[in-house]
Amino acid sequence: MLDSACPRSRVKPPDYIVDLVFWRHANLITDRLDAYEFTDTTYSDPAQILHLGEAQAGMLMPWLDEMTALSVDGPERHKFHRVQALWFMILDVIDPYVHVSPMRVSKSQRARSRPVWPRGRSFAPLRQEARTVHDALHADPHRTWHLSELADMVFLSTRQLTAVFADAYGKTPLAYLTMLRLQEMAKLIRKTNLPISDIAHQVGWQSRNRASEAFKTCVGITPSEYRSRVPQAM
């Protein structure tokens, strides 16, 4: 019997799920780090699989084995439809046993919490104030930005700016800035041999501990662990 009572938000998605999301959204996702973030944000409702049972689990094994084999060499577009078919067969077995727990992450909580990609934004025309702040953050993510400074830039109060920006991009300005820094930090970890403390400072953090804490919150592992899992720079 397989029995899990862990909320979905407390566990990392399995690698084959991340690979599936990576292939499915290849036009939006640049690497597996983005895939983890995208998955955690897009599928954020916590779920439980209860009492799946040996018979149902036995049905899944050949499909999981094939999915694993297809994932060994990395994502390739010609494999996508077979992986999708396997995943739908797996869902057909487990769907009657999946129950969503009552815990939810509200839009406002997402906007202020983990630095992941926006979810559920309304695709209305962007207000110019949000676009201006967005462009400023992208132009200089290493700068020590203050919310009041950004608000003054577009002649809004800090509360108004937070609401306008979160409505446009799904995150508050400072949470969005954290996301930009973490993307750059991950890139430098993958492509350079610079010490983690130097990378943290280079992307805008004065404290390595603060950078590491934000990185672990977003990615699920520390910067040092992340470096150990990617090829070393030549």
PDB file of C-alpha atoms in Angstrom:
ATOM      1  CA  MET A   1       0.000   0.000   0.000  1.00  0.00           C
ATOM      2  CA  LEU A   2       1.303   3.449  -0.903  1.00  0.00           C
ATOM      3  CA  ASP A   3       0.185   6.037   1.542  1.00  0.00           C
ATOM      4  CA  SER A   4       1.192   9.695   1.681  1.00  0.00           C
ATOM      5  CA  ALA A   5      -0.171  12.505   3.799  1.00  0.00           C
ATOM      6  CA  CYS A   6       2.433  15.091   2.827  1.00  0.00           C
ATOM      7  CA  PRO A   7       1.083  18.306   1.295  1.00  0.00           C
ATOM      8  CA  ARG A   8       2.150  18.778  -2.313  1.00  0.00           C
ATOM      9  CA  SER A   9       3.843  22.079  -1.434  1.00  0.00           C
ATOM     10  CA  ARG A  10       6.316  20.353   0.907  1.00  0.00           C
ATOM     11  CA  VAL A  11       7.852  17.938  -1.572  1.00  0.00           C
ATOM     12  CA  LYS A  12       9.860  18.496  -4.733  1.00  0.00           C
ATOM     13  CA  PRO A  13       8.271  17.262  -7.962  1.00  0.00           C
ATOM     14  CA  PRO A  14       9.830  14.021  -9.300  1.00  0.00           C
ATOM     15  CA  ASP A  15      12.393  14.413 -12.072  1.00  0.00           C
ATOM     16  CA  TYR A  16      10.134  12.857 -14.717  1.00  0.00           C
ATOM     17  CA  ILE A  17       7.432  15.409 -13.924  1.00  0.00           C
ATOM     18  CA  VAL A  18       9.942  18.218 -14.263  1.00  0.00           C
ATOM     19  CA  ASP A  19      11.130  16.768 -17.580  1.00  0.00           C
ATOM     20  CA  LEU A  20       7.538  16.609 -18.807  1.00  0.00           C
ATOM     21  CA  VAL A  21       6.924  20.229 -17.854  1.00  0.00           C
ATOM     22  CA  PHE A  22      10.256  21.184 -19.463  1.00  0.00           C
ATOM     23  CA  TRP A  23       9.266  19.621 -22.787  1.00  0.00           C
ATOM     24  CA  ARG A  24       5.688  20.858 -22.674  1.00  0.00           C
ATOM     25  CA  HIS A  25       6.732  24.481 -22.051  1.00  0.00           C
ATOM     26  CA  ALA A  26      10.033  24.521 -23.955  1.00  0.00           C
ATOM     27  CA  ASN A  27       9.198  27.916 -25.426  1.00  0.00           C
ATOM     28  CA  LEU A  28       8.918  29.449 -21.933  1.00  0.00           C
ATOM     29  CA  ILE A  29      11.509  27.556 -19.884  1.00  0.00           C
ATOM     30  CA  THR A  30      15.251  27.946 -20.406  1.00  0.00           C
ATOM     31  CA  ASP A  31      16.607  25.183 -18.142  1.00  0.00           C
ATOM     32  CA  ARG A  32      15.678  22.677 -15.435  1.00  0.00           C
ATOM     33  CA  LEU A  33      15.945  25.319 -12.715  1.00  0.00           C
ATOM     34  CA  ASP A  34      13.188  27.238 -14.487  1.00  0.00           C
ATOM     35  CA  ALA A  35      11.241  23.987 -14.853  1.00  0.00           C
ATOM     36  CA  TYR A  36      11.282  23.382 -11.088  1.00  0.00           C
ATOM     37  CA  GLU A  37      10.137  26.962 -10.445  1.00  0.00           C
ATOM     38  CA  PHE A  38       7.482  26.804 -13.159  1.00  0.00           C
ATOM     39  CA  THR A  39       6.144  23.470 -11.861  1.00  0.00           C
ATOM     40  CA  ASP A  40       6.061  24.594  -8.250  1.00  0.00           C
ATOM     41  CA  THR A  41       4.157  27.751  -9.181  1.00  0.00           C
ATOM     42  CA  THR A  42       1.773  26.433 -11.820  1.00  0.00           C
ATOM     43  CA  TYR A  43       0.833  23.308  -9.846  1.00  0.00           C
ATOM     44  CA  SER A  44       0.890  24.775  -6.372  1.00  0.00           C
ATOM     45  CA  ASP A  45      -2.291  23.215  -4.956  1.00  0.00           C
ATOM     46  CA  PRO A  46      -1.259  20.641  -2.309  1.00  0.00           C
ATOM     47  CA  ALA A  47      -2.483  17.112  -3.028  1.00  0.00           C
ATOM     48  CA  GLN A  48      -2.401  13.697  -1.362  1.00  0.00           C
ATOM     49  CA  ILE A  49      -2.388  10.226  -2.911  1.00  0.00           C
ATOM     50  CA  LEU A  50      -4.057   7.893  -0.444  1.00  0.00           C
ATOM     51  CA  HIS A  51      -4.238   4.073  -0.380  1.00  0.00           C
ATOM     52  CA  LEU A  52      -3.100   3.502  -3.947  1.00  0.00           C
ATOM     53  CA  GLY A  53      -2.502  -0.201  -3.311  1.00  0.00           C
ATOM     54  CA  GLU A  54      -0.099  -2.801  -4.714  1.00  0.00           C
ATOM     55  CA  ALA A  55      -2.223  -3.701  -7.736  1.00  0.00           C
ATOM     56  CA  GLN A  56      -2.434  -0.117  -8.961  1.00  0.00           C
ATOM     57  CA  ALA A  57       1.238   0.495  -8.169  1.00  0.00           C
ATOM     58  CA  GLY A  58       2.178  -2.616 -10.144  1.00  0.00           C
ATOM     59  CA  MET A  59       0.334  -1.263 -13.185  1.00  0.00           C
ATOM     60  CA  LEU A  60       2.397   1.912 -13.023  1.00  0.00           C
ATOM     61  CA  MET A  61       5.845   0.306 -12.928  1.00  0.00           C
ATOM     62  CA  PRO A  62       6.297  -0.477 -16.670  1.00  0.00           C
ATOM     63  CA  TRP A  63       5.110   3.002 -17.622  1.00  0.00           C
ATOM     64  CA  LEU A  64       7.384   4.660 -15.060  1.00  0.00           C
ATOM     65  CA  ASP A  65      10.320   2.559 -16.263  1.00  0.00           C
ATOM     66  CA  GLU A  66       9.694   3.593 -19.869  1.00  0.00           C
ATOM     67  CA  MET A  67       9.309   7.222 -18.866  1.00  0.00           C
ATOM     68  CA  THR A  68      12.611   7.035 -17.007  1.00  0.00           C
ATOM     69  CA  ALA A  69      14.325   5.499 -20.049  1.00  0.00           C
ATOM     70  CA  LEU A  70      12.987   8.278 -22.255  1.00  0.00           C
ATOM     71  CA  SER A  71      14.341  10.860 -19.804  1.00  0.00           C
ATOM     72  CA  VAL A  72      17.896   9.503 -19.563  1.00  0.00           C
ATOM     73  CA  ASP A  73      19.271  11.458 -22.502  1.00  0.00           C
ATOM     74  CA  GLY A  74      17.468  14.636 -21.595  1.00  0.00           C
ATOM     75  CA  PRO A  75      14.408  16.273 -23.147  1.00  0.00           C
ATOM     76  CA  GLU A  76      13.965  15.790 -26.885  1.00  0.00           C
ATOM     77  CA  ARG A  77      10.918  17.096 -28.672  1.00  0.00           C
ATOM     78  CA  HIS A  78      10.239  13.917 -30.649  1.00  0.00           C
ATOM     79  CA  LYS A  79       9.744  12.028 -27.368  1.00  0.00           C
ATOM     80  CA  PHE A  80       7.168  14.418 -26.018  1.00  0.00           C
ATOM     81  CA  HIS A  81       4.008  12.701 -27.283  1.00  0.00           C
ATOM     82  CA  ARG A  82       5.042   9.267 -25.966  1.00  0.00           C
ATOM     83  CA  VAL A  83       5.885  10.722 -22.565  1.00  0.00           C
ATOM     84  CA  GLN A  84       2.586  12.579 -22.595  1.00  0.00           C
ATOM     85  CA  ALA A  85       0.740   9.340 -23.389  1.00  0.00           C
ATOM     86  CA  LEU A  86       2.518   7.529 -20.555  1.00  0.00           C
ATOM     87  CA  TRP A  87       1.680  10.325 -18.158  1.00  0.00           C
ATOM     88  CA  PHE A  88      -1.999  10.235 -19.112  1.00  0.00           C
ATOM     89  CA  MET A  89      -2.089   6.468 -18.509  1.00  0.00           C
ATOM     90  CA  ILE A  90      -0.525   7.004 -15.084  1.00  0.00           C
ATOM     91  CA  LEU A  91      -3.048   9.725 -14.278  1.00  0.00           C
ATOM     92  CA  ASP A  92      -5.896   7.441 -15.332  1.00  0.00           C
ATOM     93  CA  VAL A  93      -4.808   4.969 -12.626  1.00  0.00           C
ATOM     94  CA  ILE A  94      -4.088   7.379  -9.784  1.00  0.00           C
ATOM     95  CA  ASP A  95      -6.794   9.989 -10.421  1.00  0.00           C
ATOM     96  CA  PRO A  96      -9.486   8.240  -8.310  1.00  0.00           C
ATOM     97  CA  TYR A  97      -7.058   8.205  -5.366  1.00  0.00           C
ATOM     98  CA  VAL A  98      -5.906  11.835  -5.552  1.00  0.00           C
ATOM     99  CA  HIS A  99      -7.444  14.209  -3.066  1.00  0.00           C
ATOM    100  CA  VAL A 100      -6.633  17.902  -2.709  1.00  0.00           C
ATOM    101  CA  SER A 101      -6.060  19.041   0.849  1.00  0.00           C
ATOM    102  CA  PRO A 102      -7.807  22.191   2.095  1.00  0.00           C
ATOM    103  CA  MET A 103      -4.579  24.246   2.266  1.00  0.00           C
ATOM    104  CA  ARG A 104      -4.339  26.912  -0.455  1.00  0.00           C
ATOM    105  CA  VAL A 105      -1.877  29.594  -1.454  1.00  0.00           C
ATOM    106  CA  SER A 106      -3.746  32.784  -2.210  1.00  0.00           C
ATOM    107  CA  LYS A 107      -2.808  35.240  -4.950  1.00  0.00           C
ATOM    108  CA  SER A 108      -1.573  37.777  -2.402  1.00  0.00           C
ATOM    109  CA  GLN A 109       0.476  35.142  -0.540  1.00  0.00           C
ATOM    110  CA  ARG A 110       2.119  34.017  -3.790  1.00  0.00           C
ATOM    111  CA  ALA A 111       2.914  37.618  -4.643  1.00  0.00           C
ATOM    112  CA  ARG A 112       4.881  38.090  -1.437  1.00  0.00           C
ATOM    113  CA  SER A 113       6.432  34.719  -0.820  1.00  0.00           C
ATOM    114  CA  ARG A 114       8.632  32.421  -2.844  1.00  0.00           C
ATOM    115  CA  PRO A 115      10.459  34.004  -5.789  1.00  0.00           C
ATOM    116  CA  VAL A 116       8.935  31.846  -8.488  1.00  0.00           C
ATOM    117  CA  TRP A 117       7.304  32.587 -11.830  1.00  0.00           C
ATOM    118  CA  PRO A 118       3.944  34.356 -11.727  1.00  0.00           C
ATOM    119  CA  ARG A 119       0.753  32.325 -11.730  1.00  0.00           C
ATOM    120  CA  GLY A 120      -2.757  33.319 -12.617  1.00  0.00           C
ATOM    121  CA  ARG A 121      -2.039  36.843 -13.796  1.00  0.00           C
ATOM    122  CA  SER A 122      -4.885  38.452 -15.698  1.00  0.00           C
ATOM    123  CA  PHE A 123      -3.714  39.188 -19.219  1.00  0.00           C
ATOM    124  CA  ALA A 124      -4.973  42.746 -19.205  1.00  0.00           C
ATOM    125  CA  PRO A 125      -2.933  45.588 -20.732  1.00  0.00           C
ATOM    126  CA  LEU A 126      -0.015  46.409 -18.463  1.00  0.00           C
ATOM    127  CA  ARG A 127      -0.090  49.717 -16.679  1.00  0.00           C
ATOM    128  CA  GLN A 128       2.844  51.905 -17.613  1.00  0.00           C
ATOM    129  CA  GLU A 129       3.907  52.200 -13.966  1.00  0.00           C
ATOM    130  CA  ALA A 130       4.321  48.417 -13.716  1.00  0.00           C
ATOM    131  CA  ARG A 131       6.236  48.262 -16.993  1.00  0.00           C
ATOM    132  CA  THR A 132       8.550  51.096 -15.920  1.00  0.00           C
ATOM    133  CA  VAL A 133       9.443  49.391 -12.645  1.00  0.00           C
ATOM    134  CA  HIS A 134       9.801  46.039 -14.405  1.00  0.00           C
ATOM    135  CA  ASP A 135      12.253  47.536 -16.893  1.00  0.00           C
ATOM    136  CA  ALA A 136      14.237  49.244 -14.133  1.00  0.00           C
ATOM    137  CA  LEU A 137      14.612  45.982 -12.195  1.00  0.00           C
ATOM    138  CA  HIS A 138      15.703  44.097 -15.306  1.00  0.00           C
ATOM    139  CA  ALA A 139      18.174  46.816 -16.257  1.00  0.00           C
ATOM    140  CA  ASP A 140      19.946  46.743 -12.884  1.00  0.00           C
ATOM    141  CA  PRO A 141      18.973  43.759 -10.680  1.00  0.00           C
ATOM    142  CA  HIS A 142      22.263  44.054  -8.780  1.00  0.00           C
ATOM    143  CA  ARG A 143      21.310  47.425  -7.338  1.00  0.00           C
ATOM    144  CA  THR A 144      19.974  47.721  -3.797  1.00  0.00           C
ATOM    145  CA  TRP A 145      16.476  48.809  -4.688  1.00  0.00           C
ATOM    146  CA  HIS A 146      14.038  50.100  -2.060  1.00  0.00           C
ATOM    147  CA  LEU A 147      10.308  49.893  -2.541  1.00  0.00           C
ATOM    148  CA  SER A 148       9.891  53.594  -1.741  1.00  0.00           C
ATOM    149  CA  GLU A 149      12.459  54.459  -4.418  1.00  0.00           C
ATOM    150  CA  LEU A 150      10.592  52.423  -7.025  1.00  0.00           C
ATOM    151  CA  ALA A 151       7.278  53.957  -5.985  1.00  0.00           C
ATOM    152  CA  ASP A 152       8.672  57.482  -6.278  1.00  0.00           C
ATOM    153  CA  MET A 153       9.905  56.633  -9.770  1.00  0.00           C
ATOM    154  CA  VAL A 154       6.309  56.162 -10.983  1.00  0.00           C
ATOM    155  CA  PHE A 155       4.592  58.625  -8.625  1.00  0.00           C
ATOM    156  CA  LEU A 156       2.670  55.994  -6.660  1.00  0.00           C
ATOM    157  CA  SER A 157       2.556  55.104  -2.995  1.00  0.00           C
ATOM    158  CA  THR A 158       4.363  51.917  -2.012  1.00  0.00           C
ATOM    159  CA  ARG A 159       1.013  50.236  -1.411  1.00  0.00           C
ATOM    160  CA  GLN A 160      -0.309  51.272  -4.829  1.00  0.00           C
ATOM    161  CA  LEU A 161       2.857  50.125  -6.576  1.00  0.00           C
ATOM    162  CA  THR A 162       2.768  46.755  -4.842  1.00  0.00           C
ATOM    163  CA  ALA A 163      -0.823  46.187  -5.953  1.00  0.00           C
ATOM    164  CA  VAL A 164      -0.235  47.385  -9.528  1.00  0.00           C
ATOM    165  CA  PHE A 165       2.963  45.395 -10.007  1.00  0.00           C
ATOM    166  CA  ALA A 166       1.606  42.195  -8.443  1.00  0.00           C
ATOM    167  CA  ASP A 167      -1.486  42.409 -10.625  1.00  0.00           C
ATOM    168  CA  ALA A 168       0.717  42.741 -13.721  1.00  0.00           C
ATOM    169  CA  TYR A 169       3.489  40.244 -12.938  1.00  0.00           C
ATOM    170  CA  GLY A 170       2.166  38.058 -10.128  1.00  0.00           C
ATOM    171  CA  LYS A 171       4.881  39.150  -7.687  1.00  0.00           C
ATOM    172  CA  THR A 172       5.646  42.221  -5.634  1.00  0.00           C
ATOM    173  CA  PRO A 173       8.542  44.317  -6.980  1.00  0.00           C
ATOM    174  CA  LEU A 174      10.993  43.055  -4.357  1.00  0.00           C
ATOM    175  CA  ALA A 175       9.961  39.413  -4.766  1.00  0.00           C
ATOM    176  CA  TYR A 176      10.379  39.852  -8.514  1.00  0.00           C
ATOM    177  CA  LEU A 177      13.838  41.344  -7.928  1.00  0.00           C
ATOM    178  CA  THR A 178      14.760  38.315  -5.824  1.00  0.00           C
ATOM    179  CA  MET A 179      13.682  36.053  -8.680  1.00  0.00           C
ATOM    180  CA  LEU A 180      15.904  37.948 -11.135  1.00  0.00           C
ATOM    181  CA  ARG A 181      18.883  37.706  -8.803  1.00  0.00           C
ATOM    182  CA  LEU A 182      18.401  33.989  -8.254  1.00  0.00           C
ATOM    183  CA  GLN A 183      18.268  33.350 -11.986  1.00  0.00           C
ATOM    184  CA  GLU A 184      21.542  35.210 -12.441  1.00  0.00           C
ATOM    185  CA  MET A 185      23.048  33.448  -9.431  1.00  0.00           C
ATOM    186  CA  ALA A 186      22.133  30.027 -10.823  1.00  0.00           C
ATOM    187  CA  LYS A 187      23.607  30.976 -14.194  1.00  0.00           C
ATOM    188  CA  LEU A 188      26.911  32.054 -12.618  1.00  0.00           C
ATOM    189  CA  ILE A 189      27.069  28.900 -10.506  1.00  0.00           C
ATOM    190  CA  ARG A 190      26.626  26.788 -13.645  1.00  0.00           C
ATOM    191  CA  LYS A 191      28.998  28.721 -15.881  1.00  0.00           C
ATOM    192  CA  THR A 192      31.794  29.923 -13.573  1.00  0.00           C
ATOM    193  CA  ASN A 193      33.972  28.661 -10.744  1.00  0.00           C
ATOM    194  CA  LEU A 194      33.573  31.818  -8.682  1.00  0.00           C
ATOM    195  CA  PRO A 195      33.069  31.308  -4.917  1.00  0.00           C
ATOM    196  CA  ILE A 196      29.428  31.370  -3.843  1.00  0.00           C
ATOM    197  CA  SER A 197      30.044  34.445  -1.679  1.00  0.00           C
ATOM    198  CA  ASP A 198      31.450  36.343  -4.688  1.00  0.00           C
ATOM    199  CA  ILE A 199      28.484  35.334  -6.825  1.00  0.00           C
ATOM    200  CA  ALA A 200      26.029  36.421  -4.136  1.00  0.00           C
ATOM    201  CA  HIS A 201      27.718  39.823  -3.937  1.00  0.00           C
ATOM    202  CA  GLN A 202      27.875  40.132  -7.726  1.00  0.00           C
ATOM    203  CA  VAL A 203      24.125  39.614  -8.152  1.00  0.00           C
ATOM    204  CA  GLY A 204      23.242  42.150  -5.470  1.00  0.00           C
ATOM    205  CA  TRP A 205      23.274  40.514  -2.042  1.00  0.00           C
ATOM    206  CA  GLN A 206      25.577  41.799   0.655  1.00  0.00           C
ATOM    207  CA  SER A 207      25.203  38.632   2.719  1.00  0.00           C
ATOM    208  CA  ARG A 208      26.011  35.140   1.457  1.00  0.00           C
ATOM    209  CA  ASN A 209      23.704  33.684   4.119  1.00  0.00           C
ATOM    210  CA  ARG A 210      20.762  35.721   2.885  1.00  0.00           C
ATOM    211  CA  ALA A 211      21.483  34.735  -0.710  1.00  0.00           C
ATOM    212  CA  SER A 212      21.791  31.060   0.221  1.00  0.00           C
ATOM    213  CA  GLU A 213      18.551  31.155   2.186  1.00  0.00           C
ATOM    214  CA  ALA A 214      16.678  32.697  -0.755  1.00  0.00           C
ATOM    215  CA  PHE A 215      18.254  30.213  -3.172  1.00  0.00           C
ATOM    216  CA  LYS A 216      17.301  27.214  -1.039  1.00  0.00           C
ATOM    217  CA  THR A 217      13.755  28.517  -0.592  1.00  0.00           C
ATOM    218  CA  CYS A 218      13.347  28.818  -4.344  1.00  0.00           C
ATOM    219  CA  VAL A 219      15.311  25.854  -5.694  1.00  0.00           C
ATOM    220  CA  GLY A 220      15.072  23.459  -2.751  1.00  0.00           C
ATOM    221  CA  ILE A 221      18.832  23.006  -2.330  1.00  0.00           C
ATOM    222  CA  THR A 222      21.709  25.254  -1.292  1.00  0.00           C
ATOM    223  CA  PRO A 223      23.932  26.978  -3.879  1.00  0.00           C
ATOM    224  CA  SER A 224      26.771  24.569  -3.004  1.00  0.00           C
ATOM    225  CA  GLU A 225      24.521  21.553  -3.543  1.00  0.00           C
ATOM    226  CA  TYR A 226      23.305  23.049  -6.805  1.00  0.00           C
ATOM    227  CA  ARG A 227      26.906  23.468  -7.993  1.00  0.00           C
ATOM    228  CA  SER A 228      27.678  19.839  -7.189  1.00  0.00           C
ATOM    229  CA  ARG A 229      24.813  18.705  -9.455  1.00  0.00           C
ATOM    230  CA  VAL A 230      25.828  20.626 -12.571  1.00  0.00           C
ATOM    231  CA  PRO A 231      28.913  20.164 -14.776  1.00  0.00           C
ATOM    232  CA  GLN A 232      31.895  22.186 -13.619  1.00  0.00           C
ATOM    233  CA  ALA A 233      32.934  25.161 -15.710  1.00  0.00           C
ATOM    234  CA  MET A 234      35.933  24.464 -17.916  1.00  0.00           C
TER     235      MET A 234
END
